[in-house]
Amino acid sequence: MTSRSGTTFRVASDLLLDRERDALAVGRGPWSASLRGSELDDIAFDGELVLRSIRFVVRDQDWKTLPVIVDAVDHTTSGLHLRGRVGDDGETVAWSLSVDLGASTLRVAVRAEVTAAFRRARIGLIVLQSPTLAGTELVVGHPEGSTTTTRLPDHVAPHQPAIRIESLAWTGDRIATTARFSGDVFEMEDQRNWTDASFKTYSTPLSLPFPVALAVGDVVEQSVEVSCARVDAAERADAPLATPLAVTVVPETELAGKREDPDPDPVEGRIGAPLDSVVPTISTSVSSDPDGGRAGAVVPDTIAGILVEIDPTNPDWPAILDRAVRQAGSRPLDLRLVLGTGEEAEPVLRRLRDAAVPVVRVGAFHRRTHLSEVTLLTALGDVLRTLRAEGPTPHPELVGGTRAHFTELNRNHARLERWTGPVAFSITPFMHDRGGHQLVESLGMQSVVVADAVRIADGRPLHVGPVTLGARYNAVATTRASAGDSRDPELRAGFGAEHVPGATDCRQSAEALGAWVVGSVAALAVSGVESLSYFEATGARGLVAADGTLTAAGRALGWIAELSGRQRVAVEIGGVSLGAGSPVAGSPISPAGVTTIAAVDAAGETVVILGNLGETPVRVVLAGASEPHTVDLGAGAVARVVIARSGS
């Protein structure tokens, strides 16, 4: 099975959602697609991918994506008819969706009826185009009948690349595609901002007020019609189709099969030249679960520090800070302050100074915008200078940027033009889609995002993180939770991400998440990035599970952290260079699903860390050293290989 990003391996099963494991392959004539739950993915015409996906989505007033549940899938003479419901607790919307596949046209139509009143940010169809179309000419048709010719952006677009959309037309390698939208006015956003591998066209422009109250009985009807034609000069676009128009719907596993080869074909790997980047410092965040490491779970010694976010208006901030100090041990803190004014930082910084706690850096972000303002950073610097004048105190590095997604840095970096210090942003791959395919595809988009972040930073150091699966807080909510006025000095109920819907994901402990971490560090560890922070120390979102067991992600990060500050080395796997640290080289994943990062350690030996994101075992034969090294990687496995210097 080919994934939406063009990879040719089957993603490890423990990274997938049930709807992905139970995917159906749909075909008729020149059309093929994957049906994953209610999502029509990997839409291809005559063998060429033309769309990543067409989906029906409902997002509530806080932009939370509500689950779309499929109750029935019926086959029709020309395609499929799906019926289902939407809602977390009980039904909110009843919906039906038809998919009709013709000789050259695919039409998807949805009818959704509100069954319980709610406030929505968005409801309707979305269309996803592949990020490989970046730079492609795009003709945008508008409701009034005019057209605009533009290009899909190469750099991640901070704002909408196209607005007032009634149709889109573009040409791929062999196929010219036109998509026509009805039922609303549509516009496009560049989802690479959130490390989604797509350009998304969605209904209801963001310029209109939201959220919108929907009443029982309200109906939304929309459709997307996709027309394709061959553009090969050797073949007439209207040539008759050789393939009969019969609908086929079968489980994808029947097409691809599951390869259980105990002796897999070897994949060639080669250790290359040194790169111009080093492995960044690796840290993790304080645990926000009720236990907080009390049960004795500890992170690997090689993890460099503990990141902690403190809002001084939260009555539990002293307890949160004390937990971070306890989990850090002798490690320094990376303190990120959520402030209204710089002066609010004084009691937090004073507490750390009086306790002689080492602090490597301090960031300041406004609690409303999640951004650093130069005035806020200046005021924080004044507080630090006042404390230093009173007595010995650490001299932490001041950090600006955003505690939210790269999106906010991309859209607002002009506010930091006068800021000459380091810049930070965070990453979560699950802003829009919690699928395992999205998780894997986000790795290539991390390469794209960090390249643009380096360009924006313009020589200023970058600190990336926290990198988490689910969002640790809702940066786009239209309702704001109160910090409350009750204190819980033992944090027995947890705090922060512990109470955020979607922040906790069972794949945190998946074996294949270790391979994902290897790919993520390989994508982000480019020249200019000084530190990376992943997940939490312990617990359900931690490097170490509540029972003290080191997760695969924790093990991989521990190995990588040993190499912090060491020069990276390029590694080629299956003919693809995975160590260039540049989006020019493409995704940090080989065609076989292998990820890798390598560096020269203090002893002069090359350490290669390999991961397998696929569900099929892979044998990697590494050349370029004194003698080849063979590494067998099981499904989702991670391995560490040390290659001695020649003659040692």
XYZ file of C-alpha atoms in Angstrom, residues 190-631:
442
model
C -1.169 25.404 4.123
C -1.406 22.620 6.695
C 2.352 22.144 6.689
C 2.216 24.877 9.364
C 1.040 22.127 11.742
C 3.229 19.402 10.114
C 0.243 17.971 8.213
C 1.329 16.747 4.793
C -1.251 18.703 2.819
C -2.730 21.847 1.390
C -6.309 21.910 2.712
C -9.330 23.434 0.990
C -12.187 23.857 3.448
C -15.599 25.475 3.620
C -16.650 28.709 5.332
C -13.935 31.376 5.165
C -12.176 32.217 8.421
C -12.952 35.880 7.764
C -16.562 35.148 8.758
C -17.482 35.215 12.467
C -17.212 31.980 14.433
C -18.278 29.985 16.336
C -21.767 29.653 14.859
C -24.765 28.273 16.768
C -26.487 25.364 15.006
C -30.044 24.373 15.930
C -31.727 20.984 15.744
C -32.903 20.399 12.184
C -30.297 22.613 10.519
C -28.985 20.944 7.355
C -25.626 21.305 5.589
C -25.266 20.001 2.028
C -22.017 20.206 0.078
C -20.310 18.436 -2.801
C -16.930 18.181 -4.501
C -16.615 17.066 -8.114
C -13.151 16.016 -9.305
C -12.536 15.745 -13.057
C -9.323 14.243 -14.459
C -7.852 13.925 -17.938
C -4.611 12.528 -19.326
C -2.241 15.130 -20.751
C 0.266 12.752 -22.375
C 0.685 13.969 -25.951
C 0.847 10.380 -27.134
C -2.615 9.697 -25.795
C -5.845 11.591 -26.483
C -7.431 12.913 -23.269
C -10.819 11.568 -24.381
C -9.532 8.133 -25.423
C -11.916 5.316 -24.430
C -11.130 3.558 -21.180
C -9.827 0.024 -21.404
C -10.791 -0.778 -17.811
C -14.437 -1.738 -17.215
C -16.425 0.493 -14.878
C -16.995 -2.120 -12.203
C -16.876 -1.086 -8.563
C -14.481 -3.080 -6.386
C -14.379 -2.759 -2.617
C -12.033 -5.097 -0.739
C -9.981 -4.895 2.456
C -6.596 -3.369 1.700
C -4.898 -6.251 3.447
C -6.208 -8.586 0.726
C -4.453 -6.493 -1.923
C -1.150 -5.909 -0.161
C -1.011 -8.992 2.018
C 1.123 -9.244 5.125
C 4.675 -10.289 4.402
C 5.994 -12.607 7.046
C 9.447 -13.254 5.621
C 11.857 -14.501 8.303
C 14.761 -13.641 5.989
C 13.850 -10.257 4.442
C 15.673 -8.930 1.410
C 18.521 -6.698 2.589
C 18.334 -2.943 2.216
C 21.625 -1.328 1.344
C 22.870 1.434 3.615
C 25.960 3.565 3.398
C 27.628 5.809 5.964
C 28.490 9.092 4.312
C 30.343 12.299 5.001
C 30.093 14.514 8.093
C 27.279 17.060 8.025
C 27.338 20.737 8.993
C 25.119 20.130 12.024
C 25.475 18.578 15.450
C 23.020 16.559 17.497
C 21.080 19.086 19.622
C 20.651 18.908 23.370
C 17.728 16.588 24.227
C 15.375 17.367 27.107
C 11.906 16.394 28.271
C 9.066 18.132 30.134
C 7.930 17.791 33.719
C 5.296 15.086 34.199
C 1.757 16.446 34.432
C 0.087 13.211 35.577
C -1.007 12.661 39.202
C 1.984 10.439 40.028
C 4.660 12.743 38.673
C 7.430 10.192 39.101
C 6.607 9.443 42.750
C 6.539 5.721 41.973
C 10.247 5.854 41.255
C 10.281 6.114 37.466
C 13.261 8.134 36.244
C 14.334 9.303 32.800
C 17.621 8.220 31.194
C 20.682 9.947 32.641
C 21.601 11.297 29.213
C 18.481 13.511 28.997
C 19.889 16.996 29.556
C 17.144 18.819 31.418
C 13.504 19.317 32.331
C 11.303 21.861 30.576
C 8.520 23.357 32.683
C 5.827 25.875 31.783
C 4.681 28.112 34.632
C 1.735 30.523 34.687
C 2.076 32.593 37.887
C -1.711 33.109 37.987
C -2.169 29.370 38.519
C -2.332 28.843 42.294
C -0.497 25.528 41.889
C 2.556 27.019 40.211
C 4.825 26.486 43.256
C 3.902 22.794 43.334
C 4.465 22.441 39.591
C 7.840 24.137 39.902
C 8.824 21.959 42.869
C 7.909 18.827 40.904
C 10.061 19.988 37.999
C 12.992 20.613 40.341
C 12.573 17.161 41.882
C 12.372 15.418 38.497
C 15.338 17.380 37.193
C 17.624 16.332 40.040
C 20.996 17.782 39.133
C 19.841 18.711 35.637
C 18.998 22.345 34.827
C 15.489 23.617 34.178
C 14.292 25.071 30.898
C 11.701 27.520 32.247
C 8.902 28.786 29.983
C 6.775 31.498 31.591
C 3.191 32.271 30.564
C 2.699 35.905 31.503
C 0.572 38.996 31.211
C 3.420 41.295 32.266
C 7.116 40.740 32.847
C 6.767 41.616 36.503
C 4.638 38.495 37.089
C 7.812 36.438 36.669
C 9.475 37.856 39.789
C 8.168 35.385 42.436
C 8.953 32.387 40.213
C 12.486 33.511 39.459
C 13.071 34.522 43.077
C 11.989 31.061 44.290
C 14.447 29.393 41.910
C 17.253 31.758 42.894
C 16.709 31.246 46.604
C 16.761 27.466 46.105
C 19.923 27.712 43.956
C 18.212 25.771 41.140
C 20.191 25.826 37.872
C 18.165 27.344 35.000
C 19.573 27.053 31.486
C 17.026 29.303 29.758
C 13.864 31.314 30.399
C 11.179 31.937 27.795
C 8.317 34.413 28.086
C 5.004 34.068 26.228
C 1.840 36.106 26.562
C -0.967 34.018 28.016
C -3.509 35.351 25.504
C -1.527 35.216 22.241
C 1.005 32.492 23.221
C 3.628 34.758 21.591
C 6.620 36.640 22.908
C 6.431 40.408 22.698
C 9.698 42.367 22.779
C 8.268 44.489 25.603
C 7.540 41.312 27.585
C 11.047 39.976 27.057
C 12.554 43.344 27.957
C 10.553 43.478 31.192
C 11.621 39.920 32.030
C 15.247 40.914 31.474
C 14.762 43.786 33.904
C 13.437 41.387 36.555
C 16.484 39.138 36.109
C 18.852 42.093 36.442
C 17.113 43.232 39.635
C 17.514 39.768 41.157
C 21.183 39.649 40.163
C 21.751 42.985 41.871
C 20.426 41.511 45.115
C 22.855 38.611 45.137
C 24.345 35.719 43.141
C 21.859 34.256 40.677
C 22.074 32.147 37.513
C 22.306 33.905 34.138
C 19.809 31.966 32.023
C 19.427 32.534 28.316
C 16.270 34.484 27.368
C 14.100 32.842 24.693
C 11.358 34.351 22.523
C 9.022 32.991 19.862
C 5.864 31.032 20.630
C 4.815 28.240 22.950
C 2.356 27.162 20.235
C 2.743 25.695 16.755
C 5.127 26.873 14.056
C 2.018 28.514 12.566
C 2.171 31.299 15.133
C 5.866 31.919 14.506
C 5.262 31.910 10.758
C 2.421 34.434 11.020
C 3.847 36.693 13.703
C 7.637 36.673 13.463
C 7.621 40.352 12.471
C 6.844 41.087 16.126
C 10.275 39.667 16.977
C 12.316 41.548 14.375
C 13.961 43.610 17.127
C 14.613 40.485 19.222
C 18.159 39.215 18.747
C 17.966 36.231 21.083
C 16.951 32.590 20.556
C 13.566 31.599 19.134
C 11.282 28.706 20.120
C 8.208 26.897 18.797
C 6.416 23.618 19.528
C 5.202 20.679 17.432
C 2.262 18.309 17.632
C 1.398 16.123 14.620
C -2.206 15.623 15.790
C -3.642 19.114 15.378
C -6.092 17.984 12.676
C -5.724 14.237 12.220
C -4.816 11.535 14.742
C -4.169 8.851 12.146
C -0.980 6.810 12.080
C -0.402 7.786 8.471
C -0.481 11.441 9.493
C 1.935 10.668 12.338
C 4.444 9.186 9.889
C 3.868 11.788 7.175
C 4.499 14.573 9.694
C 8.189 13.612 9.748
C 8.778 14.935 6.238
C 6.834 18.075 7.119
C 9.013 18.603 10.196
C 11.944 18.920 7.779
C 10.035 21.542 5.811
C 8.927 23.472 8.908
C 12.345 23.581 10.562
C 13.957 24.795 7.327
C 11.515 27.711 7.249
C 12.054 28.320 10.974
C 15.823 28.570 10.394
C 15.135 31.057 7.604
C 12.877 33.126 9.889
C 15.362 32.971 12.783
C 18.002 34.405 10.442
C 20.999 33.324 12.504
C 19.292 33.277 15.900
C 19.439 29.885 17.671
C 16.310 27.711 17.604
C 14.819 25.663 20.433
C 12.138 23.236 19.232
C 9.664 21.782 21.682
C 7.875 20.489 23.486
C 7.291 17.931 20.717
C 4.240 15.950 21.823
C 1.731 13.610 20.184
C -1.424 15.423 21.308
C -1.571 19.137 22.017
C -0.690 19.876 25.645
C -3.114 22.826 25.637
C -5.653 24.277 23.198
C -4.002 27.248 21.522
C -7.051 28.009 19.332
C -9.922 27.619 21.810
C -12.648 30.274 21.709
C -13.502 29.538 25.345
C -10.881 29.900 28.047
C -10.583 27.654 31.059
C -10.159 29.353 34.408
C -7.091 28.582 36.466
C -9.350 28.319 39.475
C -8.618 29.395 43.037
C -8.182 26.065 44.801
C -4.753 24.722 45.608
C -3.494 21.184 45.238
C 0.059 21.293 46.606
C 0.519 17.552 45.989
C -0.848 17.780 42.426
C -2.832 14.625 43.111
C -5.169 15.417 40.227
C -2.349 16.260 37.860
C -2.270 19.489 35.881
C -1.948 20.882 32.396
C -1.925 18.238 29.664
C -3.390 15.682 32.088
C -6.732 17.491 31.701
C -6.583 18.381 27.983
C -8.769 16.219 25.696
C -6.569 14.446 23.157
C -3.285 15.178 24.923
C -2.885 11.553 25.964
C -2.522 8.903 23.265
C -2.028 5.173 23.768
C 0.631 5.171 21.036
C 2.979 6.920 23.462
C 4.103 3.463 24.550
C 4.079 1.923 21.054
C 7.275 0.164 20.043
C 7.273 1.947 16.683
C 7.184 5.370 18.342
C 10.897 4.866 18.988
C 11.443 4.706 15.228
C 9.286 7.814 14.853
C 11.474 9.675 17.359
C 14.593 8.742 15.383
C 12.980 10.189 12.244
C 11.848 13.303 14.087
C 15.289 14.102 15.478
C 16.827 13.400 12.056
C 14.353 15.893 10.544
C 14.799 18.618 13.161
C 18.513 18.398 14.005
C 19.639 20.901 11.389
C 22.253 23.610 11.715
C 20.846 26.358 13.922
C 18.736 24.099 16.169
C 20.341 23.987 19.615
C 17.821 21.959 21.618
C 14.906 19.568 21.164
C 12.434 18.669 23.901
C 10.191 15.609 23.632
C 7.123 14.464 25.554
C 7.065 14.313 29.372
C 9.455 12.631 31.771
C 7.132 9.907 33.102
C 3.538 8.735 32.922
C 1.043 8.292 30.092
C 2.756 10.973 28.005
C 6.233 10.122 29.203
C 9.540 8.631 28.170
C 9.056 6.275 31.102
C 5.714 4.572 31.744
C 4.043 4.809 35.141
C 5.366 1.341 36.053
C 8.949 2.503 35.518
C 9.381 0.797 32.148
C 11.391 2.779 29.622
C 9.350 3.181 26.436
C 10.823 2.669 22.986
C 10.693 6.435 22.492
C 12.529 6.936 25.786
C 15.156 4.376 24.842
C 15.734 5.998 21.431
C 15.945 9.495 22.914
C 18.361 8.273 25.567
C 20.659 6.922 22.854
C 20.377 10.103 20.812
C 21.010 12.296 23.863
C 24.368 10.540 24.368
C 25.401 12.137 21.078
C 24.368 15.694 21.948
C 26.899 18.178 20.647
C 28.537 15.590 18.391
C 28.836 16.083 14.632
C 26.183 14.367 12.571
C 27.077 11.969 9.776
C 25.033 11.393 6.626
C 23.519 7.940 6.147
C 22.060 6.654 2.895
C 19.398 3.943 3.131
C 18.001 2.303 0.018
C 19.562 4.974 -2.174
C 17.996 7.852 -0.196
C 20.145 10.193 1.894
C 18.459 10.504 5.289
C 21.091 12.616 6.996
C 21.159 15.796 4.972
C 18.939 17.627 7.428
C 17.256 19.475 4.570
C 13.864 19.251 2.885
C 15.747 19.151 -0.410
C 16.573 15.558 0.456
C 12.897 14.811 1.049
C 11.419 12.832 3.904
C 13.713 11.455 6.630
C 12.265 7.995 5.854
C 13.591 5.511 3.316
C 11.231 3.761 0.851
C 11.411 0.704 3.132
C 10.296 2.706 6.190
C 13.736 3.015 7.815
C 14.699 6.129 9.781
C 18.200 6.872 11.031
C 20.484 9.384 12.674
C 24.236 9.014 13.073
C 27.053 10.953 14.717
C 30.674 10.534 15.732
C 30.978 10.028 19.490
C 33.697 11.257 21.830
C 35.771 8.135 21.168
C 35.766 8.786 17.427
C 33.395 5.908 16.711
C 30.357 6.333 14.481
C 27.102 5.590 16.269
C 24.165 4.812 13.995
C 20.633 4.663 15.423
C 18.107 2.962 13.155
C 14.326 2.637 13.342
C 11.744 0.718 11.299
C 8.391 2.465 10.893
C 6.983 -0.415 8.866
C 5.146 -3.574 9.865
C 7.554 -5.704 7.812
C 10.997 -6.704 9.169
C 13.912 -5.021 7.413
C 17.527 -6.143 7.159
C 19.903 -3.207 6.717
C 23.465 -3.796 5.515
C 25.574 -0.753 6.394
C 28.644 -0.181 4.232
C 31.189 2.628 4.276
C 33.041 1.339 7.333
C 35.928 -1.116 7.649
C 33.477 -3.947 7.082
C 29.726 -4.135 6.445
C 27.399 -4.234 9.453
C 24.131 -6.147 9.193
C 21.222 -4.961 11.340
